[in-house]
Short mmCIF file of N, CA, C and O in Angstrom, two decimals:
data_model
loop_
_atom_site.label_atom_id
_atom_site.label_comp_id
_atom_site.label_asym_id
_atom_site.label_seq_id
_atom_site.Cartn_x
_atom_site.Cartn_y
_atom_site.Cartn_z
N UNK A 1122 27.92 -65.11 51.46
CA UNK A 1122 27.08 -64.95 52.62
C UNK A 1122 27.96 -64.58 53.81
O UNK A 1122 29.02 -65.19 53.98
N UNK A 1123 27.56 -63.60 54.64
CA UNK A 1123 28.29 -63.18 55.58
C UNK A 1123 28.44 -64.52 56.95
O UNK A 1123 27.82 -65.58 57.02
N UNK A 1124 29.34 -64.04 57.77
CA UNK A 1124 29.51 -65.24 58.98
C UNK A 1124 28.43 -65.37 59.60
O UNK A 1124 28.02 -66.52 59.73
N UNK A 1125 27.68 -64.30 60.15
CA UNK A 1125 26.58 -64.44 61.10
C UNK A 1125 25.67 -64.75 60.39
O UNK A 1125 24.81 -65.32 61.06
N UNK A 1126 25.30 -64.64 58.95
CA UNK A 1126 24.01 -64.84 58.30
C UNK A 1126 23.82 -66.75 58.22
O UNK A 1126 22.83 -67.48 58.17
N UNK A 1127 25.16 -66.99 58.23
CA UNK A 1127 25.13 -68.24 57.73
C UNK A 1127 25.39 -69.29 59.23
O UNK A 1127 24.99 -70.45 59.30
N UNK A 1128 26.11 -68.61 60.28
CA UNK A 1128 25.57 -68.77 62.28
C UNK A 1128 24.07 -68.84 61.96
O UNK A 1128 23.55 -69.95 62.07
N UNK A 1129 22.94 -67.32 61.42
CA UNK A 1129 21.53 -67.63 61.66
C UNK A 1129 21.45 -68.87 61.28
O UNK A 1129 21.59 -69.82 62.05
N UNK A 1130 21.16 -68.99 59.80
CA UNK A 1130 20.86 -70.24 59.33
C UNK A 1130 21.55 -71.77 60.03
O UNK A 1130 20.83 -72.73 60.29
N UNK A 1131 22.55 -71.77 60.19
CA UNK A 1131 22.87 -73.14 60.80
C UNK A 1131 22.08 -73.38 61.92
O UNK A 1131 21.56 -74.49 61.90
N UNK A 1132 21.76 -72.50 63.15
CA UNK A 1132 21.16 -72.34 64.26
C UNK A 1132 19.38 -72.44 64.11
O UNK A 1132 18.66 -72.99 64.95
N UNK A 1133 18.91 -71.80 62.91
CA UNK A 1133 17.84 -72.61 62.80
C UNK A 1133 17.76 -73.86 62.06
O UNK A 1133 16.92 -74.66 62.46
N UNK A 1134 18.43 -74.16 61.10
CA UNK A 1134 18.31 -75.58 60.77
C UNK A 1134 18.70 -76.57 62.26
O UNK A 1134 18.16 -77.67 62.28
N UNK A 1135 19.18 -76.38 62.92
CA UNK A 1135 19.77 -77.25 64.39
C UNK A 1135 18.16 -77.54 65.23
O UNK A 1135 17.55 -78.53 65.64
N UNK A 1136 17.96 -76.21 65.20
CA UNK A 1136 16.38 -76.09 65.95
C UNK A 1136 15.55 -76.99 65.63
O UNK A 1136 14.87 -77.69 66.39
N UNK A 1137 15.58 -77.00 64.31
CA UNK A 1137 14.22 -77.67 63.51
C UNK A 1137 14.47 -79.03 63.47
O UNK A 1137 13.56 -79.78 63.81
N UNK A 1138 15.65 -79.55 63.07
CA UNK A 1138 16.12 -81.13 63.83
C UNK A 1138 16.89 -81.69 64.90
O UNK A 1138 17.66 -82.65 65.01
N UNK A 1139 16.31 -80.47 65.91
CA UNK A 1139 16.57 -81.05 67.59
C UNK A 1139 18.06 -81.06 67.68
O UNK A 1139 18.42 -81.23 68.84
N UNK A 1140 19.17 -80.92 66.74
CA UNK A 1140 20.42 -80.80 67.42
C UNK A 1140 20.80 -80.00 68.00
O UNK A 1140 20.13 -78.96 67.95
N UNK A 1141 21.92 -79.98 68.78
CA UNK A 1141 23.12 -78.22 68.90
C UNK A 1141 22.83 -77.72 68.68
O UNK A 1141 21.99 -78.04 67.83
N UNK A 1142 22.92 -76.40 68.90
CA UNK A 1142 23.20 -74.88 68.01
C UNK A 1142 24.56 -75.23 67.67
O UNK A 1142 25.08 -76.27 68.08
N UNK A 1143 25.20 -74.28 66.85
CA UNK A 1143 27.27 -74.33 66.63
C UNK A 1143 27.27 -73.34 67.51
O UNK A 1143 26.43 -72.54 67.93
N UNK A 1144 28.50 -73.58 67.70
CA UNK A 1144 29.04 -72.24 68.29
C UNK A 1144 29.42 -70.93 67.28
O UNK A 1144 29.93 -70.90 66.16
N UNK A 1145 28.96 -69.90 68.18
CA UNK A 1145 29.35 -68.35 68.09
C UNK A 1145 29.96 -67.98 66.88
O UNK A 1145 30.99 -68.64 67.02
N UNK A 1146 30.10 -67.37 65.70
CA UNK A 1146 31.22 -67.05 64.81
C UNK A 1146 32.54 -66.69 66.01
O UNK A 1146 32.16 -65.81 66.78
N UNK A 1147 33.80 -67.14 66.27
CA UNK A 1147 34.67 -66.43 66.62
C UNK A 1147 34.80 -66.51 68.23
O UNK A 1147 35.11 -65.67 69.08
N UNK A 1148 34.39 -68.12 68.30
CA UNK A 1148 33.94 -68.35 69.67
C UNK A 1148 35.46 -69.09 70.33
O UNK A 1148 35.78 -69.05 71.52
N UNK A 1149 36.27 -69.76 69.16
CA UNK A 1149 37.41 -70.66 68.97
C UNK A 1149 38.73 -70.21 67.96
O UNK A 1149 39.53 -71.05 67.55
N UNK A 1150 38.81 -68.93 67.67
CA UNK A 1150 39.31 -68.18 66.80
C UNK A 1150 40.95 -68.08 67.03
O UNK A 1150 41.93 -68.09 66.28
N UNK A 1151 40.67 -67.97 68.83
CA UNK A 1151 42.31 -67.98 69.47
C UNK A 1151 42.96 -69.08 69.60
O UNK A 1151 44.18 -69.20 69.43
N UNK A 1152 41.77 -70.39 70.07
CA UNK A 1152 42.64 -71.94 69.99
C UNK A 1152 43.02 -72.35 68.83
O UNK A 1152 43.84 -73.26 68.70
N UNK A 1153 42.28 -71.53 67.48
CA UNK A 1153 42.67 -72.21 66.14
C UNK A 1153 43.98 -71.62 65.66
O UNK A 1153 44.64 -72.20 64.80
N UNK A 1154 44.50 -70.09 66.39
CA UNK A 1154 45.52 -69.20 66.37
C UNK A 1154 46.96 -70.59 66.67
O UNK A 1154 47.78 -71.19 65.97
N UNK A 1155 46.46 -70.51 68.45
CA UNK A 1155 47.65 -71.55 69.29
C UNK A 1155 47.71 -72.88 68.66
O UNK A 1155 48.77 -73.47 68.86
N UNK A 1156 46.56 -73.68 67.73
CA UNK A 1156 47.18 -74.58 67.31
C UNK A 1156 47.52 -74.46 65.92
O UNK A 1156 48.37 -75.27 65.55
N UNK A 1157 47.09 -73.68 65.05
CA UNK A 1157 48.33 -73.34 63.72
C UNK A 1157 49.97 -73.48 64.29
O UNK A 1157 50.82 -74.30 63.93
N UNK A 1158 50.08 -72.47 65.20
CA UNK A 1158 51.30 -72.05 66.07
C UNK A 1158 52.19 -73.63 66.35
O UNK A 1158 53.32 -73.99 66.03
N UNK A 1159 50.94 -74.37 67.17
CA UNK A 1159 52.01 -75.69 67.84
C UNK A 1159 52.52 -76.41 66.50
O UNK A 1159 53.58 -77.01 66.36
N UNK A 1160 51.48 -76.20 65.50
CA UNK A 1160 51.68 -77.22 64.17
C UNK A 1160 52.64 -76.97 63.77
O UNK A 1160 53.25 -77.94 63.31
N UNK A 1161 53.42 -75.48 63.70
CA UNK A 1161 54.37 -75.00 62.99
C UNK A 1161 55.28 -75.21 63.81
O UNK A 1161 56.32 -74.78 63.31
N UNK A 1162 55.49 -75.68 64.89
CA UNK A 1162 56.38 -75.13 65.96
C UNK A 1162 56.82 -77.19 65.81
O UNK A 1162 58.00 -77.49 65.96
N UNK A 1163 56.07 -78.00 65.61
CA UNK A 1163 55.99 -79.14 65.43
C UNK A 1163 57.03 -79.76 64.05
O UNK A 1163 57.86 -80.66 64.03
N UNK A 1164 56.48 -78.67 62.79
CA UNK A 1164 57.22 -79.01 61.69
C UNK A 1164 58.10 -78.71 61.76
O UNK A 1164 58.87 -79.64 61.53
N UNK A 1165 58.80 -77.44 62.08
CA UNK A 1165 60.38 -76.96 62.62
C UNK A 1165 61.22 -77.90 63.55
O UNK A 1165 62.45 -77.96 63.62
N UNK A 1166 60.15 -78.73 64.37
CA UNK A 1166 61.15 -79.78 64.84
C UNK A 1166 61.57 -80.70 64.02
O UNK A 1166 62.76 -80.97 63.88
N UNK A 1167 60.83 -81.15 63.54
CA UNK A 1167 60.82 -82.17 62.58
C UNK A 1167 61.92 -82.48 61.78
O UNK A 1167 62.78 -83.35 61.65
N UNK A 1168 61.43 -81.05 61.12
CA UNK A 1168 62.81 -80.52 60.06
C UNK A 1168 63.81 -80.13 60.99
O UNK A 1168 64.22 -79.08 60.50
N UNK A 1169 64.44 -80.33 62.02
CA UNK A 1169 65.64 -79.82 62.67
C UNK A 1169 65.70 -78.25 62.83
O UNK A 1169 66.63 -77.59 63.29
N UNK A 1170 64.60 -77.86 62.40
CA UNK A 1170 64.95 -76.11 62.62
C UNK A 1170 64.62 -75.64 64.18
O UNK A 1170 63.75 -76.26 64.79
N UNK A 1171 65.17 -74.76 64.69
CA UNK A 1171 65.23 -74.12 65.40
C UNK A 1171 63.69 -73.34 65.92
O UNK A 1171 63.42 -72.34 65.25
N UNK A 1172 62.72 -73.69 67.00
CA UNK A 1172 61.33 -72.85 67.13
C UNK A 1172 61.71 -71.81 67.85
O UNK A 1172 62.06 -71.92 69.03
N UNK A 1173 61.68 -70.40 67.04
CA UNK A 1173 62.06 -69.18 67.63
C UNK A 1173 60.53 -68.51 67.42
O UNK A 1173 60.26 -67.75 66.49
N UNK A 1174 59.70 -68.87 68.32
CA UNK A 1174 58.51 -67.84 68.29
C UNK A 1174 58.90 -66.80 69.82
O UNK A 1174 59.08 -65.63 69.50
N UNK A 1175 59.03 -67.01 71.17
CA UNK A 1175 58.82 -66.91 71.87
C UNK A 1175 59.93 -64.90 71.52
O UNK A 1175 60.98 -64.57 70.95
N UNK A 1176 58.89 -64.23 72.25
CA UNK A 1176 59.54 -62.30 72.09
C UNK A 1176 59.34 -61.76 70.74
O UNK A 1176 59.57 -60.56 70.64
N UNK A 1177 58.86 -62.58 69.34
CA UNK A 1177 58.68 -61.86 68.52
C UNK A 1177 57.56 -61.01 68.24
O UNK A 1177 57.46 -60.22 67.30
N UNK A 1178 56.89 -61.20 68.97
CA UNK A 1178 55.65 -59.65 69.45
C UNK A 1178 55.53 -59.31 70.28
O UNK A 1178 54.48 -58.75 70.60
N UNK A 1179 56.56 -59.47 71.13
CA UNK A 1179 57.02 -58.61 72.24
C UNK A 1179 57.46 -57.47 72.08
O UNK A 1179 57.35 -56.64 72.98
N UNK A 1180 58.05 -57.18 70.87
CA UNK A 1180 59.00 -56.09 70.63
C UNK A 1180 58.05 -55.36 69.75
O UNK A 1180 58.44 -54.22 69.49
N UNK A 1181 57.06 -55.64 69.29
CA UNK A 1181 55.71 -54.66 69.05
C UNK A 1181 55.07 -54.24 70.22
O UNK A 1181 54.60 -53.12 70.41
N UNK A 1182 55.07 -54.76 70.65
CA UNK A 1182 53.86 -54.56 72.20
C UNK A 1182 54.53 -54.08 73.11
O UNK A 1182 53.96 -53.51 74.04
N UNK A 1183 55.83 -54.19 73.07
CA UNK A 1183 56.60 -52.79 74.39
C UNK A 1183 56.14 -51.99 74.91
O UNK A 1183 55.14 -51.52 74.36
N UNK A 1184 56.46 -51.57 75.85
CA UNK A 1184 56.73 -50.27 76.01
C UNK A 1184 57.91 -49.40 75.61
O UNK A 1184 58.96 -49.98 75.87
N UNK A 1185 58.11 -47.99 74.99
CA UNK A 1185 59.11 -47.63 74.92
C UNK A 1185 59.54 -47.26 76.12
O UNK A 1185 58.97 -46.88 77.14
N UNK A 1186 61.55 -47.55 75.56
CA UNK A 1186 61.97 -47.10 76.66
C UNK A 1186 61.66 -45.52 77.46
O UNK A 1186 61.21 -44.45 77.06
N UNK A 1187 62.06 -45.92 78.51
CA UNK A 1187 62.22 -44.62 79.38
C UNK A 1187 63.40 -43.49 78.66
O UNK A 1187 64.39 -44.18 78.43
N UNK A 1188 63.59 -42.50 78.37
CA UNK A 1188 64.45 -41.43 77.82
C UNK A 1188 64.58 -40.74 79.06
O UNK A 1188 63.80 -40.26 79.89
N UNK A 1189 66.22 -40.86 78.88
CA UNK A 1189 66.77 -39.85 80.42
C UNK A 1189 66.29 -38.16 79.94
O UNK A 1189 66.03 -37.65 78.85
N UNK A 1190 66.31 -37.74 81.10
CA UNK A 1190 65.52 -36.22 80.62
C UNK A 1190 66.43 -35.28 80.71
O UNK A 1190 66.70 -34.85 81.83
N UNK A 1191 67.26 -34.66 79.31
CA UNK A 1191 68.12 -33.80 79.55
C UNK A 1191 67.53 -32.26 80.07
O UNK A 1191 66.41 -31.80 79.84
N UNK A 1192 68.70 -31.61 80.89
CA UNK A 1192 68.48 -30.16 81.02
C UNK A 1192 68.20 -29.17 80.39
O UNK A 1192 69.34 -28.99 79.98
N UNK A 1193 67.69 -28.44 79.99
CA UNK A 1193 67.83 -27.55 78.41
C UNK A 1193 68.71 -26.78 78.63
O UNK A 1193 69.08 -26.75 79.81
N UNK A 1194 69.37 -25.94 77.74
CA UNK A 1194 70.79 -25.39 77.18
C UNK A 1194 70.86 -24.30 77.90
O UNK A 1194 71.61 -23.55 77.27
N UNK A 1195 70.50 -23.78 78.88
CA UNK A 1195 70.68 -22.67 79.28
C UNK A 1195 70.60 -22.85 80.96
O UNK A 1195 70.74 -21.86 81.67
N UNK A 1196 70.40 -23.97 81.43
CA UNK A 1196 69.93 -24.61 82.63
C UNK A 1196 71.46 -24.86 83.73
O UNK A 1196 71.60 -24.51 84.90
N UNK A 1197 72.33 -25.47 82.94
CA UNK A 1197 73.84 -25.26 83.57
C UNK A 1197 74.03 -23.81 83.97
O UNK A 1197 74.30 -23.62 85.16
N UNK A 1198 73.97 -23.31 83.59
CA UNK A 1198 74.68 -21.87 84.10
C UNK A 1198 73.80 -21.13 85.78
O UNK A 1198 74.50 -20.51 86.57
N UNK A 1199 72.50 -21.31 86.02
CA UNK A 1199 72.62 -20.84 86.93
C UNK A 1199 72.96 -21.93 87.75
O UNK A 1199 72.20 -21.85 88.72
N UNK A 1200 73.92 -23.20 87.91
CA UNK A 1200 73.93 -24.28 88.71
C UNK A 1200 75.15 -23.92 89.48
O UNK A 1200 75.37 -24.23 90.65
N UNK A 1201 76.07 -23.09 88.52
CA UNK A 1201 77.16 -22.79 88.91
C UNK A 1201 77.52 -22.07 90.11
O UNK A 1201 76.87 -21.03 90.21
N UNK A 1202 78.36 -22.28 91.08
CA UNK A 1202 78.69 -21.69 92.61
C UNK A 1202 78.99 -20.41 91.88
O UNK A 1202 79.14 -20.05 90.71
N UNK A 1203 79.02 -19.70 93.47
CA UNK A 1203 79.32 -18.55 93.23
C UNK A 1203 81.00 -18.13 93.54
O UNK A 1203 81.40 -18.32 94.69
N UNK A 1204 81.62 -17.77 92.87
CA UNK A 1204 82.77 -17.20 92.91
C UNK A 1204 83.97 -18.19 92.31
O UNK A 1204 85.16 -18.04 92.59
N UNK A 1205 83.53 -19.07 91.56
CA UNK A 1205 84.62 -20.30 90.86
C UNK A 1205 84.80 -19.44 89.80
O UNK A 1205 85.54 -19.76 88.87
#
């Protein structure tokens, strides 16, 4: 059964005995993200390891660098003074 089919159904069974609705499919999706995260970040202490999360999707999500903008190959020559 799909997520929302089974959101309908919970939301009318709630109706029909006066409780809650649940929440939203995907309403808590990011706090369940950050606390997997602390859990793991928790057991690495535990175990003495080292919590290296912090920049590792940073370096996906960059920006690339800036590239200096070379001259093209033929661009030196009229730069040159006259009479050297």
């Amino acid at each position: 059964m799909d997520a929302m089919q089974q959101y309908m159904l919970d939301t009318f069974r709630a109706a029909q005995q006066g409780t809650p609705a649940p929440p939203a499919p995907g309403t808590h999706d990011w706090q369940a993200v950050r606390e997997f995260r602390t859990w793991r970040d928790f057991l690495a202490v535990v175990d003495g390891r080292a919590v290296r999360r912090r920049g590792r999707w940073r370096r996906w999500f960059r920006r690339p660098a800036e590239t200096p903008v070379r001259p093209a190959a033929g661009a030196e020559r009229g730069r040159q003074k006259a009479g050297c």
